[in-house]
Amino acid sequence: PNKQLGQHWLNDPADLLAICDLAELDSSDVVLEIGPGLGSLTSLLITRARQLVAVEYDASLIAELKSKFADASNLSIVNEDIRSYNLSALPPGYKVVANIPYYLSGYILRLLTQSSNPPKIAVLLMQQEVALRLAAAPGDLSVLGVLAQVYWEVSLGPLIKSEKFTPPPKVDSRVVKLIRLASPLVDDSLAKQFFRLVKIGFSQKRKTLANNLSAGMSLNKDRTNQLLVGCGLNSLARPQELSIEQWLSLAQALFTEPT
């Protein structure tokens, strides 16, 4: 394993099977696997999917993968960085199943979320802490959690202890399942302003939302408190306490012209 590439390989059959089961694969599915590594998960995916596209950045693994799966007619192995891979080359409604490097978790989430051709379902094995942030409820929400839940139905899969990996990472991992919502919770016309508001609101989590908005949005404190109270919020509320619906209410109050 290449430590610089964040490679931690999972070989436990039960855990690999659980990951595949969460993806609800059938013989009509096209699947993208990010970072197949030695192909432990790949070997299960090719038995369930119509087509599997495995994108592996580490050129030193490509020959071994091609040799191991030489007879798999439904597998395409691509030596490319997922950050430059063209997701539009995949058919609409594809699925993603992957054990992703910890250091790319946030990037991959944003990539899949903001793509013009997002997957129907993504089942990702990632750092436990990040998985919990994606699925957090109001009280523990973060910018990443809001971003995920605006576009996806997020649920947690099994916890996988660090000792099951080669080499073992320093922390445990968790499977997270993302199902793309039919329509995002925030309209496209408001999305840019909505996420700007959320980032400003979370700019200093230890401060109240009112303080962060006053500083970041150049609003005086009276106007900020009036805005919060008008949306049914306590003027002492902290950003992590708000639901996505409350963030949306704030965005509409700030950026939507009254009719």
Coordinates of C-alpha atoms in Angstrom, one line a residue:
P1 CA 0.0 0.0 0.0
N2 CA 1.1 3.5 -0.8
K3 CA 0.8 5.6 2.3
Q4 CA 0.9 8.9 0.4
L5 CA -2.2 7.8 -1.5
G6 CA -4.1 6.9 1.6
Q7 CA -4.4 3.2 0.7
H8 CA -5.9 1.0 3.3
W9 CA -7.2 -2.2 1.8
L10 CA -10.2 -4.0 3.2
N11 CA -10.3 -7.8 2.7
D12 CA -13.0 -9.0 5.2
P13 CA -15.6 -10.9 3.1
A14 CA -18.6 -10.0 5.3
D15 CA -17.8 -6.3 5.3
L16 CA -17.3 -6.3 1.5
L17 CA -20.6 -8.1 1.0
A18 CA -22.4 -5.6 3.3
I19 CA -21.1 -2.8 1.1
C20 CA -22.3 -4.4 -2.0
D21 CA -25.7 -5.2 -0.5
L22 CA -26.2 -1.5 0.4
A23 CA -25.8 -0.5 -3.2
E24 CA -28.9 -2.6 -4.2
L25 CA -27.2 -3.8 -7.4
D26 CA -28.9 -5.7 -10.2
S27 CA -27.9 -6.9 -13.6
S28 CA -28.9 -3.6 -15.3
D29 CA -26.6 -1.4 -13.2
V30 CA -23.5 0.5 -14.3
V31 CA -21.2 1.0 -11.4
L32 CA -18.2 3.3 -10.8
E33 CA -15.6 2.0 -8.3
I34 CA -13.2 4.6 -7.1
G35 CA -9.8 3.2 -6.2
P36 CA -10.2 -0.6 -6.6
G37 CA -6.7 -1.2 -5.1
L38 CA -6.1 -5.0 -5.2
G39 CA -9.6 -5.7 -6.4
S40 CA -11.3 -7.3 -3.3
L41 CA -14.5 -5.2 -3.7
T42 CA -14.2 -5.4 -7.5
S43 CA -14.5 -9.1 -7.5
L44 CA -17.9 -8.9 -5.9
L45 CA -19.1 -5.9 -8.0
I46 CA -18.5 -7.6 -11.3
T47 CA -20.8 -10.5 -10.4
R48 CA -23.7 -8.1 -9.8
A49 CA -23.4 -5.2 -12.2
R50 CA -24.0 -5.1 -15.9
Q51 CA -20.8 -2.9 -16.3
L52 CA -18.2 -1.9 -13.8
V53 CA -15.8 1.0 -14.4
A54 CA -12.9 0.9 -11.9
V55 CA -10.9 4.1 -11.8
E56 CA -7.4 3.6 -10.2
Y57 CA -4.9 6.4 -9.8
D58 CA -2.0 4.2 -8.8
A59 CA -0.3 3.0 -12.0
S60 CA 1.6 0.3 -10.2
L61 CA -1.6 -1.6 -9.5
I62 CA -3.1 -1.5 -13.1
A63 CA -1.2 -4.5 -14.5
E64 CA -2.1 -6.7 -11.5
L65 CA -5.8 -5.7 -11.8
K66 CA -5.9 -6.4 -15.5
S67 CA -4.3 -9.8 -15.0
K68 CA -6.6 -10.7 -12.1
F69 CA -9.7 -9.8 -14.0
A70 CA -8.6 -10.7 -17.5
D71 CA -11.8 -12.8 -18.1
A72 CA -14.2 -10.1 -16.8
S73 CA -15.9 -8.8 -20.0
N74 CA -18.0 -6.3 -18.0
L75 CA -15.0 -4.5 -16.4
S76 CA -13.2 -1.4 -17.6
I77 CA -10.1 -0.5 -15.7
V78 CA -9.1 3.1 -16.1
N79 CA -5.8 4.5 -14.9
E80 CA -6.8 8.0 -14.0
D81 CA -7.2 10.4 -11.0
I82 CA -10.9 10.5 -10.0
R83 CA -10.5 14.3 -9.7
S84 CA -10.1 14.5 -13.5
Y85 CA -12.4 11.7 -14.6
N86 CA -15.3 12.7 -16.7
L87 CA -18.5 11.5 -14.9
S88 CA -20.5 12.5 -17.9
A89 CA -19.1 9.5 -19.7
L90 CA -21.2 7.3 -17.5
P91 CA -24.9 6.7 -18.3
P92 CA -27.5 8.5 -16.1
G93 CA -28.5 6.5 -13.1
Y94 CA -25.2 4.9 -12.5
K95 CA -24.1 3.9 -9.0
V96 CA -20.8 4.5 -7.1
V97 CA -19.4 1.9 -4.7
A98 CA -16.0 2.6 -3.2
N99 CA -13.5 2.4 -0.4
I100 CA -12.2 6.0 -0.7
P101 CA -9.0 7.6 0.7
Y102 CA -9.7 9.6 3.8
Y103 CA -8.0 12.7 2.4
L104 CA -10.3 12.8 -0.6
S105 CA -13.6 12.2 1.2
G106 CA -14.8 15.8 1.1
Y107 CA -13.6 16.3 -2.4
I108 CA -15.3 13.2 -3.7
L109 CA -18.6 14.1 -2.0
R110 CA -18.5 17.6 -3.6
L111 CA -17.6 16.0 -7.0
L112 CA -20.5 13.6 -6.9
T113 CA -22.9 16.2 -5.6
Q114 CA -22.1 19.0 -8.0
S115 CA -21.7 16.9 -11.1
S116 CA -24.2 17.5 -14.0
N117 CA -24.4 13.7 -14.0
P118 CA -24.6 12.6 -10.4
P119 CA -25.0 8.9 -9.4
K120 CA -28.4 7.6 -8.3
I121 CA -26.8 5.9 -5.3
A122 CA -23.3 6.2 -3.7
V123 CA -22.1 3.7 -1.1
L124 CA -18.8 5.0 0.3
L125 CA -16.5 3.6 3.0
M126 CA -14.8 6.5 4.7
Q127 CA -13.5 7.8 8.0
Q128 CA -16.1 7.3 10.7
E129 CA -15.9 11.0 11.8
V130 CA -16.8 12.2 8.3
A131 CA -19.6 9.7 7.9
L132 CA -21.2 10.9 11.1
R133 CA -20.9 14.5 9.9
L134 CA -22.7 13.7 6.7
A135 CA -25.6 12.0 8.6
A136 CA -25.8 14.5 11.5
A137 CA -29.1 15.8 12.8
P138 CA -29.6 19.4 13.9
G139 CA -27.5 20.1 17.0
D140 CA -24.4 18.5 15.3
L141 CA -24.7 19.8 11.7
S142 CA -21.8 21.2 9.8
V143 CA -21.3 22.7 6.4
L144 CA -20.5 19.2 5.0
G145 CA -23.7 17.8 6.5
V146 CA -25.8 20.6 5.1
L147 CA -24.3 20.1 1.7
A148 CA -24.9 16.4 1.7
Q149 CA -28.5 16.5 3.0
V150 CA -29.6 19.2 0.5
Y151 CA -28.9 16.7 -2.3
W152 CA -29.0 13.2 -0.8
E153 CA -30.9 11.0 1.6
V154 CA -28.0 10.0 3.9
S155 CA -27.9 6.9 6.0
L156 CA -25.2 5.1 7.9
G157 CA -24.0 1.6 7.2
P158 CA -21.8 -0.7 9.3
L159 CA -18.9 0.5 11.4
I160 CA -15.6 -1.2 10.3
K161 CA -12.8 -1.4 12.8
S162 CA -9.4 -0.2 11.8
E163 CA -7.7 -3.6 12.4
K164 CA -9.7 -5.1 9.5
F165 CA -7.6 -3.0 7.0
T166 CA -4.1 -3.5 5.6
P167 CA -2.4 -1.4 6.8
P168 CA -4.7 -0.4 9.7
P169 CA -5.6 3.3 9.7
K170 CA -5.4 5.2 13.0
V171 CA -9.2 5.6 13.2
D172 CA -12.3 3.4 12.5
S173 CA -14.2 3.6 9.2
R174 CA -17.9 3.7 8.4
V175 CA -20.0 2.9 5.4
V176 CA -22.4 5.7 4.3
K177 CA -25.1 5.4 1.8
L178 CA -26.3 8.4 -0.3
I179 CA -29.5 8.2 -2.3
R180 CA -29.9 11.2 -4.7
L181 CA -33.1 13.2 -4.0
A182 CA -35.5 13.6 -6.9
S183 CA -35.1 17.3 -6.4
P184 CA -32.6 19.2 -4.2
L185 CA -34.1 20.8 -1.1
V186 CA -32.7 24.2 -2.3
D187 CA -33.8 25.5 -5.7
D188 CA -30.9 26.1 -8.2
S189 CA -31.7 29.8 -8.4
L190 CA -31.0 30.1 -4.7
A191 CA -28.2 27.5 -4.3
K192 CA -25.2 29.8 -4.6
Q193 CA -26.5 32.3 -2.1
F194 CA -27.7 29.5 0.2
F195 CA -24.3 27.9 0.5
R196 CA -22.6 31.2 0.9
L197 CA -24.9 31.9 3.8
V198 CA -24.2 28.5 5.4
K199 CA -20.5 28.9 5.1
I200 CA -20.7 32.4 6.7
G201 CA -23.0 31.0 9.4
F202 CA -20.5 28.3 10.3
S203 CA -17.4 30.5 9.9
Q204 CA -16.9 30.4 13.7
K205 CA -18.9 27.6 15.3
R206 CA -18.2 28.7 18.9
K207 CA -19.9 32.1 18.2
T208 CA -23.6 32.6 17.8
L209 CA -25.1 32.6 14.4
A210 CA -26.1 36.3 14.9
N211 CA -22.4 37.3 15.4
N212 CA -21.3 35.3 12.4
L213 CA -24.0 36.7 10.1
S214 CA -23.4 40.3 11.3
A215 CA -19.7 40.1 10.4
G216 CA -20.0 38.0 7.3
M217 CA -23.1 39.5 5.7
S218 CA -22.3 43.1 6.8
L219 CA -25.6 43.4 8.7
N220 CA -26.1 45.4 11.9
K221 CA -27.0 43.4 15.0
D222 CA -30.6 44.7 15.1
R223 CA -31.2 43.6 11.5
T224 CA -29.6 40.3 12.2
N225 CA -31.7 39.6 15.3
Q226 CA -34.9 40.8 13.5
L227 CA -34.1 38.3 10.7
L228 CA -33.5 35.4 13.1
V229 CA -36.7 36.1 15.1
G230 CA -38.7 36.5 11.9
C231 CA -37.6 32.9 10.9
G232 CA -38.6 31.6 14.3
L233 CA -35.0 31.3 15.6
N234 CA -33.5 32.3 18.9
S235 CA -31.1 35.2 18.6
L236 CA -28.5 33.2 20.6
A237 CA -28.8 30.1 18.3
R238 CA -25.6 28.5 17.1
P239 CA -25.1 27.4 13.5
Q240 CA -25.0 23.7 14.2
E241 CA -28.4 23.8 15.9
L242 CA -30.3 24.8 12.8
S243 CA -32.1 22.4 10.5
I244 CA -31.8 22.6 6.8
E245 CA -35.3 23.9 6.6
Q246 CA -34.3 26.8 8.9
W247 CA -31.2 27.6 6.8
L248 CA -33.5 27.7 3.8
S249 CA -35.9 30.0 5.6
L250 CA -33.0 32.4 6.4
A251 CA -31.8 32.3 2.8
Q252 CA -35.3 33.1 1.5
A253 CA -35.7 35.9 4.0
L254 CA -32.3 37.4 3.0
F255 CA -32.2 36.9 -0.8
T256 CA -35.8 36.6 -2.0
E257 CA -37.6 39.7 -2.9
P258 CA -41.0 40.0 -1.1
T259 CA -44.0 39.8 -3.4

